[in-house]
Short mmCIF file of C-alpha atoms and ligand atoms in Angstrom, two decimals:
data_model
loop_
_atom_site.label_atom_id
_atom_site.label_comp_id
_atom_site.label_asym_id
_atom_site.label_seq_id
_atom_site.Cartn_x
_atom_site.Cartn_y
_atom_site.Cartn_z
CA MET A 1 73.86 -42.32 -50.82
CA ASN A 2 75.01 -39.22 -52.99
CA ARG A 3 72.71 -36.20 -52.33
CA HIS A 4 74.11 -34.43 -55.09
CA THR A 5 72.08 -36.69 -57.49
CA ALA A 6 68.60 -36.38 -58.49
CA PRO A 7 67.88 -40.83 -59.37
CA LEU A 8 64.40 -40.35 -60.51
CA TYR A 9 64.90 -37.13 -62.66
CA ASP A 10 68.26 -38.31 -64.12
CA ARG A 11 66.53 -41.81 -65.01
CA LEU A 12 63.92 -39.74 -66.90
CA VAL A 13 66.34 -38.06 -68.65
CA ARG A 14 68.54 -40.71 -69.56
CA HIS A 15 64.93 -42.63 -70.46
CA VAL A 16 64.32 -39.65 -73.23
CA GLN A 17 67.66 -39.67 -74.39
CA GLU A 18 68.11 -43.19 -75.57
CA ASP A 19 66.31 -44.35 -78.58
CA HIS A 20 62.90 -46.15 -77.89
CA ALA A 21 59.84 -47.06 -79.81
CA GLY A 22 57.41 -46.60 -77.07
CA PHE A 23 54.33 -49.07 -76.63
CA HIS A 24 52.68 -48.28 -73.31
CA VAL A 25 51.01 -45.66 -71.86
CA PRO A 26 50.37 -42.50 -71.72
CA GLY A 27 48.78 -42.01 -75.14
CA HIS A 28 50.71 -39.04 -76.29
CA LYS A 29 53.84 -40.91 -76.50
CA SER A 30 56.12 -38.64 -74.85
CA GLY A 31 54.15 -35.55 -76.42
CA ALA A 32 53.98 -36.63 -79.93
CA GLY A 33 50.19 -36.68 -79.67
CA LEU A 34 49.93 -33.35 -78.28
CA ASP A 35 47.52 -31.06 -79.95
CA PRO A 36 49.41 -28.25 -81.54
CA ARG A 37 48.33 -25.56 -79.13
CA GLY A 38 49.44 -27.51 -76.07
CA MET A 39 53.16 -27.32 -77.58
CA ALA A 40 54.74 -24.17 -75.94
CA PHE A 41 53.95 -25.04 -72.33
CA LEU A 42 53.39 -28.92 -72.38
CA GLN A 43 55.73 -30.38 -74.73
CA ALA A 44 58.87 -30.43 -72.72
CA VAL A 45 57.18 -31.95 -69.59
CA MET A 46 55.38 -34.76 -71.94
CA ALA A 47 58.39 -36.22 -72.71
CA ILE A 48 59.20 -37.40 -68.91
CA ASP A 49 55.49 -37.88 -68.41
CA LEU A 50 56.09 -41.75 -68.64
CA THR A 51 54.87 -44.82 -66.64
CA GLU A 52 56.15 -47.76 -65.03
CA ILE A 53 58.11 -49.55 -67.51
CA THR A 54 61.26 -51.13 -66.95
CA GLY A 55 63.92 -49.17 -65.65
CA LEU A 56 61.62 -46.23 -64.35
CA ASP A 57 60.34 -48.67 -60.93
CA ASP A 58 56.89 -48.35 -59.04
CA LEU A 59 55.83 -45.87 -56.81
CA HIS A 60 53.59 -48.65 -55.24
CA HIS A 61 56.29 -51.22 -55.16
CA PRO A 62 59.80 -48.82 -55.46
CA GLU A 63 62.58 -50.62 -55.77
CA THR A 64 65.26 -48.48 -57.58
CA VAL A 65 65.41 -45.20 -58.56
CA ILE A 66 62.05 -44.35 -56.74
CA LEU A 67 63.09 -46.13 -54.02
CA GLU A 68 66.89 -44.04 -53.94
CA ALA A 69 64.64 -40.84 -54.59
CA GLN A 70 62.57 -41.11 -51.45
CA GLU A 71 65.57 -42.38 -49.22
CA LEU A 72 67.72 -39.40 -50.20
CA ALA A 73 64.31 -37.30 -49.20
CA ALA A 74 63.88 -39.20 -45.91
CA ASP A 75 67.56 -38.09 -45.23
CA CYS A 76 67.14 -34.39 -46.02
CA PHE A 77 63.88 -33.87 -44.01
CA GLY A 78 65.06 -36.10 -41.53
CA ALA A 79 62.61 -39.06 -41.64
CA GLU A 80 63.17 -42.84 -41.43
CA GLU A 81 60.99 -43.47 -44.26
CA THR A 82 59.61 -41.29 -47.01
CA SER A 83 56.90 -41.88 -49.40
CA PHE A 84 56.06 -39.27 -52.49
CA LEU A 85 52.87 -38.14 -52.98
CA VAL A 86 51.30 -37.36 -56.35
CA GLY A 87 47.95 -36.31 -54.91
CA GLY A 88 49.35 -33.53 -52.87
CA SER A 89 48.92 -33.36 -48.73
CA THR A 90 45.55 -34.58 -49.06
CA SER A 91 46.31 -37.55 -49.64
CA GLY A 92 48.95 -37.96 -47.08
CA ASN A 93 46.65 -37.21 -44.56
CA MET A 94 43.73 -39.36 -45.65
CA ALA A 95 46.53 -42.41 -45.45
CA LEU A 96 47.70 -41.37 -42.06
CA ILE A 97 44.59 -41.38 -40.73
CA LEU A 98 42.84 -44.56 -42.30
CA ALA A 99 45.88 -46.43 -41.53
CA THR A 100 45.75 -45.25 -38.06
CA CYS A 101 41.63 -45.13 -37.36
CA GLY A 102 38.95 -47.92 -38.02
CA ARG A 103 35.20 -47.96 -37.44
CA ASP A 104 34.26 -46.46 -33.93
CA ASP A 105 37.85 -45.42 -33.28
CA ILE A 106 38.89 -41.90 -31.83
CA LEU A 107 41.32 -39.35 -33.50
CA ILE A 108 42.04 -36.77 -31.26
CA VAL A 109 42.54 -33.75 -33.63
CA GLN A 110 42.17 -29.69 -33.83
CA ARG A 111 38.88 -28.42 -35.24
CA ASN A 112 40.36 -26.11 -37.35
CA SER A 113 41.69 -28.95 -40.14
CA HIS A 114 41.99 -28.92 -43.36
CA LYS A 115 39.10 -30.58 -44.94
CA SER A 116 41.41 -33.64 -46.30
CA ILE A 117 41.54 -34.73 -42.39
CA LEU A 118 37.82 -34.57 -41.85
CA ASN A 119 36.74 -36.65 -45.04
CA ALA A 120 39.19 -39.32 -43.85
CA ILE A 121 37.39 -39.75 -40.36
CA ALA A 122 34.37 -39.55 -41.97
CA LEU A 123 35.72 -42.42 -44.67
CA ALA A 124 37.38 -44.46 -41.83
CA GLY A 125 33.79 -44.08 -40.00
CA ALA A 126 35.94 -42.61 -37.05
CA LYS A 127 34.98 -40.18 -34.51
CA ALA A 128 37.02 -36.92 -33.80
CA VAL A 129 37.53 -35.39 -30.55
CA PHE A 130 37.90 -31.95 -31.34
CA LEU A 131 40.06 -29.86 -29.89
CA SER A 132 39.37 -25.94 -29.98
CA PRO A 133 42.24 -23.70 -31.30
CA GLU A 134 43.82 -21.11 -29.10
CA TRP A 135 42.22 -17.87 -30.37
CA ASP A 136 45.08 -14.68 -30.90
CA ASP A 137 43.31 -11.66 -30.10
CA GLU A 138 46.19 -9.32 -31.91
CA ALA A 139 45.93 -11.33 -35.43
CA GLY A 140 42.37 -12.15 -34.70
CA LEU A 141 42.84 -15.44 -36.01
CA ALA A 142 42.89 -19.19 -34.42
CA ALA A 143 46.10 -20.52 -33.73
CA GLY A 144 47.30 -24.16 -32.61
CA VAL A 145 45.81 -25.95 -29.85
CA ARG A 146 46.77 -25.85 -26.17
CA LEU A 147 49.05 -28.28 -24.72
CA GLU A 148 46.68 -29.07 -22.08
CA ASP A 149 43.69 -29.66 -24.17
CA VAL A 150 45.66 -32.25 -25.79
CA ARG A 151 46.30 -33.76 -22.33
CA SER A 152 42.89 -33.48 -21.20
CA ALA A 153 41.69 -35.23 -24.31
CA LEU A 154 44.43 -37.93 -23.93
CA GLU A 155 43.19 -38.61 -19.76
CA ARG A 156 39.31 -38.71 -21.16
CA TYR A 157 39.94 -40.94 -24.15
CA PRO A 158 42.89 -42.92 -23.06
CA GLY A 159 41.68 -45.49 -26.27
CA ALA A 160 42.05 -42.75 -28.80
CA LYS A 161 44.24 -44.06 -31.63
CA ALA A 162 46.33 -40.51 -32.37
CA VAL A 163 46.61 -37.09 -31.90
CA MET A 164 46.60 -35.11 -35.19
CA LEU A 165 47.84 -31.35 -35.36
CA THR A 166 48.34 -28.99 -37.89
CA ASN A 167 51.72 -26.68 -37.63
CA PRO A 168 52.32 -23.87 -38.97
CA ASN A 169 48.70 -22.59 -40.10
CA TYR A 170 48.00 -21.08 -43.45
CA TYR A 171 48.85 -17.92 -41.80
CA GLY A 172 52.74 -19.05 -40.96
CA MET A 173 51.27 -19.23 -37.24
CA ALA A 174 53.60 -22.35 -35.87
CA ASP A 175 53.90 -23.81 -32.27
CA ASP A 176 57.15 -25.56 -30.55
CA LEU A 177 55.65 -29.45 -30.92
CA SER A 178 58.33 -31.00 -28.76
CA PRO A 179 56.39 -31.15 -25.55
CA TYR A 180 53.41 -32.23 -27.91
CA ALA A 181 55.53 -35.07 -29.21
CA ASP A 182 56.59 -35.73 -25.49
CA LEU A 183 53.34 -35.92 -24.14
CA VAL A 184 51.54 -38.27 -26.99
CA HIS A 185 54.64 -40.46 -26.51
CA GLN A 186 53.86 -40.73 -22.94
CA TYR A 187 50.48 -42.11 -23.82
CA GLY A 188 52.18 -44.53 -26.26
CA LYS A 189 50.41 -43.31 -29.12
CA PRO A 190 51.44 -41.44 -32.61
CA LEU A 191 51.73 -37.75 -33.17
CA LEU A 192 50.59 -37.37 -36.61
CA VAL A 193 51.26 -33.46 -37.92
CA ASP A 194 49.83 -32.04 -40.88
CA GLU A 195 52.75 -30.06 -42.19
CA ALA A 196 51.38 -28.89 -45.79
CA HIS A 197 52.63 -25.63 -45.31
CA GLY A 198 55.87 -26.59 -43.70
CA ALA A 199 57.86 -28.18 -45.86
CA HIS A 200 60.70 -25.72 -45.71
CA LEU A 201 61.11 -25.61 -41.77
CA GLY A 202 64.11 -26.92 -40.28
CA PHE A 203 66.53 -25.61 -43.32
CA HIS A 204 67.15 -21.86 -41.47
CA PRO A 205 67.95 -20.49 -38.18
CA ASN A 206 65.14 -18.00 -38.78
CA LEU A 207 62.45 -20.57 -39.47
CA PRO A 208 60.50 -22.49 -36.70
CA PRO A 209 61.83 -26.24 -36.24
CA SER A 210 60.37 -29.05 -38.40
CA ALA A 211 57.80 -31.31 -36.89
CA LEU A 212 60.26 -34.49 -37.61
CA SER A 213 62.80 -32.72 -35.72
CA SER A 214 60.44 -31.90 -32.75
CA GLY A 215 59.46 -35.88 -32.85
CA ALA A 216 56.61 -36.26 -34.42
CA ASP A 217 55.93 -39.84 -36.12
CA GLY A 218 53.88 -38.98 -39.43
CA VAL A 219 54.28 -35.84 -40.93
CA VAL A 220 52.79 -34.83 -44.45
CA GLN A 221 54.54 -31.73 -46.22
CA SER A 222 52.89 -29.85 -49.18
CA THR A 223 56.28 -29.93 -51.10
CA HIS A 224 54.54 -27.80 -53.93
CA LYS A 225 53.46 -25.30 -51.29
CA MET A 226 56.58 -24.07 -49.47
CA LEU A 227 59.30 -25.44 -51.87
CA THR A 228 59.50 -25.82 -55.72
CA ALA A 229 57.90 -29.03 -56.81
CA MET A 230 55.04 -29.08 -58.97
CA THR A 231 51.22 -28.67 -57.96
CA MET A 232 50.51 -31.80 -56.09
CA GLY A 233 53.72 -33.08 -54.84
CA ALA A 234 53.83 -34.15 -51.77
CA MET A 235 55.76 -36.09 -49.04
CA LEU A 236 54.80 -38.53 -46.31
CA HIS A 237 57.33 -38.82 -43.81
CA MET A 238 57.42 -41.36 -41.08
CA GLN A 239 60.09 -42.30 -37.65
CA GLY A 240 59.85 -43.71 -34.55
CA PRO A 241 57.97 -47.08 -33.39
CA TYR A 242 54.64 -45.47 -32.77
CA LEU A 243 53.01 -45.90 -36.31
CA ASN A 244 51.71 -48.88 -38.14
CA ARG A 245 54.15 -48.03 -41.69
CA SER A 246 53.05 -51.02 -43.11
CA ALA A 247 49.41 -50.14 -42.86
CA VAL A 248 50.32 -46.70 -44.09
CA ARG A 249 51.87 -47.89 -47.04
CA ARG A 250 48.89 -50.07 -47.81
CA CYS A 251 46.70 -46.95 -47.69
CA LEU A 252 48.71 -44.67 -49.69
CA SER A 253 48.55 -47.40 -52.66
CA ALA A 254 44.83 -47.48 -52.00
CA ILE A 255 44.34 -43.72 -52.25
CA GLN A 256 46.66 -42.61 -54.92
CA SER A 257 46.90 -43.43 -58.59
CA SER A 258 47.97 -46.64 -59.83
CA SER A 259 49.16 -44.03 -62.59
CA PRO A 260 51.41 -41.51 -60.68
CA SER A 261 52.64 -38.87 -62.65
CA TYR A 262 56.57 -38.69 -63.17
CA PRO A 263 57.01 -35.04 -63.50
CA ILE A 264 55.45 -34.59 -60.47
CA MET A 265 57.48 -37.51 -58.76
CA ALA A 266 60.57 -35.82 -60.58
CA SER A 267 60.26 -32.38 -59.17
CA LEU A 268 59.75 -34.10 -55.76
CA ASP A 269 63.32 -34.97 -56.85
CA LEU A 270 64.57 -31.81 -57.73
CA ALA A 271 62.79 -29.99 -54.89
CA ARG A 272 64.94 -32.31 -52.05
CA LEU A 273 67.84 -32.01 -54.42
CA GLN A 274 67.86 -28.11 -53.99
CA MET A 275 67.34 -28.55 -49.99
CA HIS A 276 69.91 -31.14 -49.87
CA GLN A 277 72.19 -29.29 -51.56
CA GLU A 278 72.11 -25.50 -50.47
CA GLY A 279 68.57 -25.69 -48.49
CA GLN A 280 70.01 -22.66 -46.41
CA ALA A 281 71.55 -20.35 -49.06
CA PHE A 282 68.21 -20.74 -51.28
CA LEU A 283 65.92 -19.77 -48.37
CA GLU A 284 68.39 -17.20 -47.57
CA LYS A 285 67.55 -15.63 -50.77
CA GLY A 286 63.82 -15.78 -50.17
CA LEU A 287 64.57 -14.31 -46.84
CA ASP A 288 66.16 -11.24 -48.52
CA GLN A 289 62.94 -10.61 -50.36
CA VAL A 290 61.12 -10.81 -47.17
CA ASN A 291 62.66 -8.29 -45.20
CA ARG A 292 62.76 -5.67 -48.34
CA PHE A 293 59.24 -6.22 -48.54
CA ARG A 294 58.69 -5.89 -44.86
CA ALA A 295 60.99 -2.95 -44.78
CA ALA A 296 58.83 -0.96 -47.46
CA VAL A 297 55.27 -1.46 -45.86
CA ALA A 298 56.96 0.09 -42.27
CA GLN A 299 57.04 2.90 -44.10
CA MET A 300 53.64 3.05 -45.03
CA ALA A 301 51.03 3.97 -42.36
CA GLY A 302 48.08 2.75 -44.54
CA PHE A 303 49.05 -1.22 -43.63
CA ARG A 304 49.70 -3.35 -41.10
CA VAL A 305 51.40 -6.73 -41.27
CA LEU A 306 51.09 -9.73 -38.56
CA SER A 307 53.83 -10.42 -36.51
CA HIS A 308 54.82 -12.45 -33.39
CA SER A 309 55.16 -10.83 -30.06
CA GLN A 310 55.16 -11.82 -26.50
CA GLY A 311 51.75 -12.26 -25.88
CA SER A 312 50.72 -14.24 -29.07
CA ALA A 313 49.23 -17.68 -28.90
CA PHE A 314 51.66 -18.93 -31.02
CA ASP A 315 55.41 -20.03 -30.78
CA TYR A 316 56.95 -18.94 -33.87
CA LEU A 317 55.78 -17.26 -37.13
CA ASP A 318 56.68 -18.29 -40.41
CA PRO A 319 58.52 -15.09 -42.08
CA PHE A 320 57.61 -16.13 -45.82
CA LYS A 321 53.83 -15.99 -45.28
CA ILE A 322 52.99 -12.07 -44.73
CA SER A 323 49.41 -11.31 -43.74
CA ILE A 324 48.36 -7.89 -44.78
CA SER A 325 45.70 -5.90 -43.49
CA GLU A 326 44.73 -1.84 -44.36
CA ALA A 327 45.71 -0.14 -41.00
CA SER A 328 42.13 1.39 -40.40
CA GLY A 329 40.47 -1.63 -41.14
CA LYS A 330 37.78 -0.02 -43.44
CA VAL A 331 39.18 -2.42 -46.22
CA THR A 332 38.70 -5.83 -45.70
CA GLY A 333 41.10 -8.37 -46.93
CA TYR A 334 39.10 -9.56 -49.89
CA GLN A 335 39.10 -5.85 -51.16
CA LEU A 336 42.65 -5.63 -50.42
CA GLN A 337 42.96 -8.31 -52.54
CA GLU A 338 40.99 -6.81 -55.23
CA LEU A 339 43.37 -4.02 -55.39
CA LEU A 340 46.53 -5.59 -55.38
CA GLU A 341 44.84 -7.79 -58.10
CA SER A 342 44.44 -5.15 -60.48
CA TYR A 343 47.97 -4.38 -60.63
CA GLY A 344 48.77 -7.85 -61.38
CA CYS A 345 49.81 -9.23 -58.07
CA MET A 346 48.12 -12.17 -57.40
CA VAL A 347 47.86 -13.19 -53.73
CA GLU A 348 47.71 -16.34 -52.30
CA MET A 349 44.00 -15.95 -50.24
CA ALA A 350 42.23 -13.31 -48.59
CA ASP A 351 40.04 -13.31 -45.43
CA PRO A 352 37.96 -10.56 -43.66
CA SER A 353 40.84 -9.07 -42.42
CA TYR A 354 44.15 -10.15 -44.34
CA ALA A 355 45.60 -10.39 -47.55
CA LEU A 356 48.10 -13.64 -47.39
CA LEU A 357 51.29 -13.08 -49.31
CA HIS A 358 53.36 -15.98 -50.22
CA PHE A 359 56.78 -15.70 -50.36
CA SER A 360 59.20 -18.73 -51.14
CA ILE A 361 62.78 -18.74 -52.61
CA ALA A 362 61.89 -18.38 -56.24
CA THR A 363 60.35 -14.94 -55.16
CA THR A 364 62.24 -12.37 -57.43
CA GLU A 365 63.21 -8.88 -56.51
CA THR A 366 61.63 -7.68 -59.75
CA ALA A 367 58.26 -8.94 -58.25
CA THR A 368 58.93 -7.44 -54.70
CA GLU A 369 59.34 -4.20 -55.91
CA ARG A 370 56.13 -4.50 -58.10
CA LEU A 371 54.45 -5.48 -54.85
CA ILE A 372 55.91 -2.53 -52.89
CA ALA A 373 55.01 -0.12 -56.08
CA SER A 374 51.52 -1.29 -55.85
CA LEU A 375 51.37 -0.73 -52.69
CA LYS A 376 52.16 2.35 -52.73
CA GLN A 377 49.07 2.94 -55.02
CA ILE A 378 47.17 1.65 -53.29
CA GLU A 379 47.75 3.41 -50.30
CA ALA A 380 47.00 6.36 -52.01
CA GLU A 381 43.97 5.38 -53.31
CA LEU A 382 42.92 4.54 -49.20
CA PRO A 383 41.39 7.90 -48.65
CA ARG A 384 38.33 7.26 -51.56
CA PHE A 385 37.10 3.99 -48.73
CA LYS A 386 34.74 4.57 -46.48
CA GLN A 387 33.72 2.28 -43.01
CA GLU A 388 31.61 0.64 -45.62
CA ASN A 389 31.69 -2.92 -43.79
CA ASP A 390 28.41 -3.03 -42.43
CA GLY A 391 28.71 -4.69 -39.31
CA PHE A 392 31.80 -6.32 -40.00
CA SER A 393 34.92 -6.54 -37.42
CA PRO A 394 38.13 -7.88 -37.69
CA ASN A 395 37.85 -10.05 -35.19
CA ILE A 396 34.40 -11.71 -36.29
CA SER A 397 35.86 -15.10 -36.05
CA SER A 398 36.09 -14.87 -32.18
CA ILE A 399 32.23 -14.92 -31.98
CA LEU A 400 32.93 -18.88 -32.94
CA ARG A 401 33.28 -20.43 -29.46
CA PHE A 402 33.30 -24.28 -29.51
CA ASP A 403 34.30 -26.54 -26.34
CA ALA A 404 37.96 -26.88 -25.53
CA VAL A 405 37.99 -30.64 -25.94
CA SER A 406 34.47 -31.93 -28.06
CA PRO A 407 32.73 -35.49 -26.71
CA PRO A 408 33.50 -37.98 -29.76
CA VAL A 409 32.17 -36.73 -32.69
CA SER A 410 30.73 -38.92 -35.92
CA LEU A 411 31.46 -36.88 -39.32
CA PRO A 412 28.37 -38.76 -40.83
CA ALA A 413 29.52 -40.50 -44.51
CA PHE A 414 26.26 -39.54 -46.30
CA ALA A 415 27.75 -36.79 -46.98
CA TYR A 416 29.24 -38.12 -49.83
CA ALA A 417 26.33 -40.15 -50.64
CA ALA A 418 23.73 -40.10 -53.30
CA SER A 419 21.59 -40.43 -49.87
CA LEU A 420 22.37 -36.79 -49.70
CA ASP A 421 19.72 -35.71 -52.11
CA VAL A 422 16.87 -37.61 -49.84
CA GLY A 423 15.37 -35.74 -46.52
CA CYS A 424 17.52 -32.41 -47.26
CA GLN A 425 16.25 -28.82 -48.30
CA SER A 426 18.03 -25.59 -48.62
CA ILE A 427 16.94 -22.80 -46.58
CA PRO A 428 18.05 -18.77 -45.98
CA LEU A 429 21.16 -19.32 -43.93
CA GLU A 430 19.61 -16.96 -41.67
CA ASP A 431 17.04 -19.42 -40.74
CA ALA A 432 19.52 -22.11 -40.53
CA GLU A 433 20.15 -22.05 -36.43
CA GLY A 434 19.63 -25.48 -34.71
CA LYS A 435 18.80 -27.05 -37.77
CA THR A 436 21.31 -30.39 -38.52
CA ALA A 437 23.72 -29.51 -41.96
CA ALA A 438 23.36 -31.95 -44.52
CA GLU A 439 26.81 -30.37 -45.92
CA THR A 440 30.21 -29.51 -44.41
CA ILE A 441 30.76 -25.68 -45.13
CA ILE A 442 34.14 -24.59 -45.51
CA PRO A 443 34.97 -20.41 -45.91
CA TYR A 444 37.68 -20.73 -48.78
CA PRO A 445 40.06 -19.58 -48.48
CA PRO A 446 41.19 -20.74 -45.68
CA GLY A 447 39.68 -24.18 -46.50
CA ILE A 448 38.69 -24.98 -42.27
CA PRO A 449 35.35 -26.18 -41.96
CA VAL A 450 32.96 -24.43 -39.68
CA VAL A 451 30.21 -26.68 -39.43
CA TYR A 452 30.13 -30.73 -40.34
CA ALA A 453 27.47 -32.03 -42.38
CA GLY A 454 25.62 -33.97 -39.09
CA GLU A 455 26.28 -31.10 -36.89
CA GLN A 456 23.65 -28.97 -35.44
CA ILE A 457 24.20 -25.39 -36.76
CA SER A 458 24.57 -22.83 -33.92
CA ARG A 459 23.58 -19.47 -33.86
CA ASP A 460 27.36 -18.03 -33.86
CA ALA A 461 27.93 -20.11 -36.72
CA VAL A 462 25.08 -18.46 -38.46
CA ALA A 463 26.41 -15.17 -37.49
CA TYR A 464 30.06 -15.92 -38.58
CA LEU A 465 28.89 -17.61 -41.83
CA SER A 466 26.84 -14.58 -42.57
CA THR A 467 29.04 -11.87 -42.28
CA LEU A 468 31.89 -13.96 -44.43
CA SER A 469 29.34 -14.20 -47.05
CA ARG A 470 28.35 -10.72 -46.96
CA ALA A 471 32.49 -9.93 -46.99
CA GLY A 472 32.09 -12.11 -50.27
CA ALA A 473 33.81 -15.31 -49.04
CA ARG A 474 33.30 -18.46 -51.13
CA PHE A 475 32.40 -21.61 -49.79
CA GLN A 476 33.17 -24.71 -50.49
CA GLY A 477 31.40 -28.11 -49.72
CA ALA A 478 27.97 -25.97 -49.76
CA ALA A 479 25.89 -26.38 -52.64
CA ASP A 480 25.61 -22.62 -52.73
CA SER A 481 28.82 -21.41 -53.00
CA ARG A 482 27.98 -17.58 -51.69
CA LEU A 483 26.19 -19.42 -49.13
CA GLN A 484 22.90 -17.76 -49.37
CA ASN A 485 21.06 -20.73 -48.68
CA VAL A 486 22.25 -23.90 -46.73
CA ARG A 487 21.31 -27.63 -46.89
CA VAL A 488 19.92 -28.67 -43.81
CA THR A 489 18.28 -32.56 -42.91
CA VAL A 490 14.50 -32.51 -42.85
CA SER A 491 13.39 -34.36 -39.41
C1 PLP B 1 46.49 -27.19 -43.79
C2 PLP B 1 46.12 -27.75 -44.52
N1 PLP B 1 46.54 -29.28 -45.06
C3 PLP B 1 46.73 -29.94 -45.95
C4 PLP B 1 46.06 -29.16 -47.39
C5 PLP B 1 46.03 -29.91 -48.39
O1 PLP B 1 47.46 -29.76 -49.53
P1 PLP B 1 47.55 -30.19 -50.78
O2 PLP B 1 46.31 -29.06 -51.65
O3 PLP B 1 48.65 -30.51 -50.91
O4 PLP B 1 46.38 -31.54 -50.64
C6 PLP B 1 46.18 -27.99 -47.23
C7 PLP B 1 45.59 -27.07 -48.52
O5 PLP B 1 45.42 -26.13 -48.83
C8 PLP B 1 46.24 -27.30 -45.76
O6 PLP B 1 45.96 -25.71 -46.05
#
């Protein structure tokens, strides 16, 4: 195994350099058929947009260059086995769950999970035992789940098939997962981790440990989020005896396209190469920009950035994620996002309190300086803002209280089917208390479901969602993306 090569990418380049006449898909024939408007940006990448022809291997039965690239990835990230994903962490989360849970099986899972996890539970016909996340008062945000809650869920539901946690969360809050892995293994079950935001973890001493190094059995990472793969490029890593790996492989094959994108897979190979060769040095360069930015903001009275302290509900904060808020609370995160974007600085997401800034190994000094200069300008504009956020409190999310460990919840598959349109009606959100939701309501960002289809809508949920809606949030899953109206079942 030669960690200084990128076997899949190198093979594609060789193929392009060889003289072939291609009588196979895709129809653009290495970019020759591309509309001229696309030439500037798409032509080069289309040259390697190939398919499972002789010599280029097959993601669904890897034997040569894809197998080699995946083995190198397993070595790099510390897994026994790695599969490339061309459908993002979404596809990896779904494969792990479908491979682990059948109809009526229980999955212990944190409530603030990505929708891919909830969708997979619904498709499997399984049941979720939801763990309520710990609340971080200082941040005004949900963090991870308590170890005691995982233990009591395992005691209460010994037949559960697995525990699935999300670590780190979107804001970069992370926990030490080792005790969680030990606990779940004591019960003879696999610990699955949605590490979509943590492909870079473990490669630098200033970063939290990775889920694999903490003992997790199945780990999904969006290599495109925190490292340098193309969008949708992700990896599923496996280790240990608790996971049925051949079932996971079968589910991956069922979920992913039979024509997986070679540019995406090649970009995974190259992202791995970077980490394998010079991971720490690359991350160090990114951290220089993070430190430059943090030092500059510390000099500005108008803004605060989220940090980790003794009393935090989380063990680590990923330095590459910077949650910035206006210090007095009179400017929402959404407004801060608008202000930054008016200066050409596009942010990762905003919520009622924060604008979330994403740094990476590719963040340049020029971009960081532009961000700092923009914030200085915005700071000078702050006096024109009045406390106009009617009823808004930065800690609004704390009004959502759930059971520490829920009873098993079925997530109805009707949410996907045409039957959704029958027996449902759209009513104003304010009138929805006590009604059964006919749609899963996911404020986006950050993409965490607040109400599941089939669930009764609580008073707290109405208050929370109304506040988000007034503050300008958008909602996925809901027919009305501004959530003035919500779909409920007619009883
Ligand atoms: C926690 C979490 N898990 C999974 C996903 C899905 O990742 P992908 O976009 O790579 O499919 C996301 C996306 O934002 C996420 O935030």
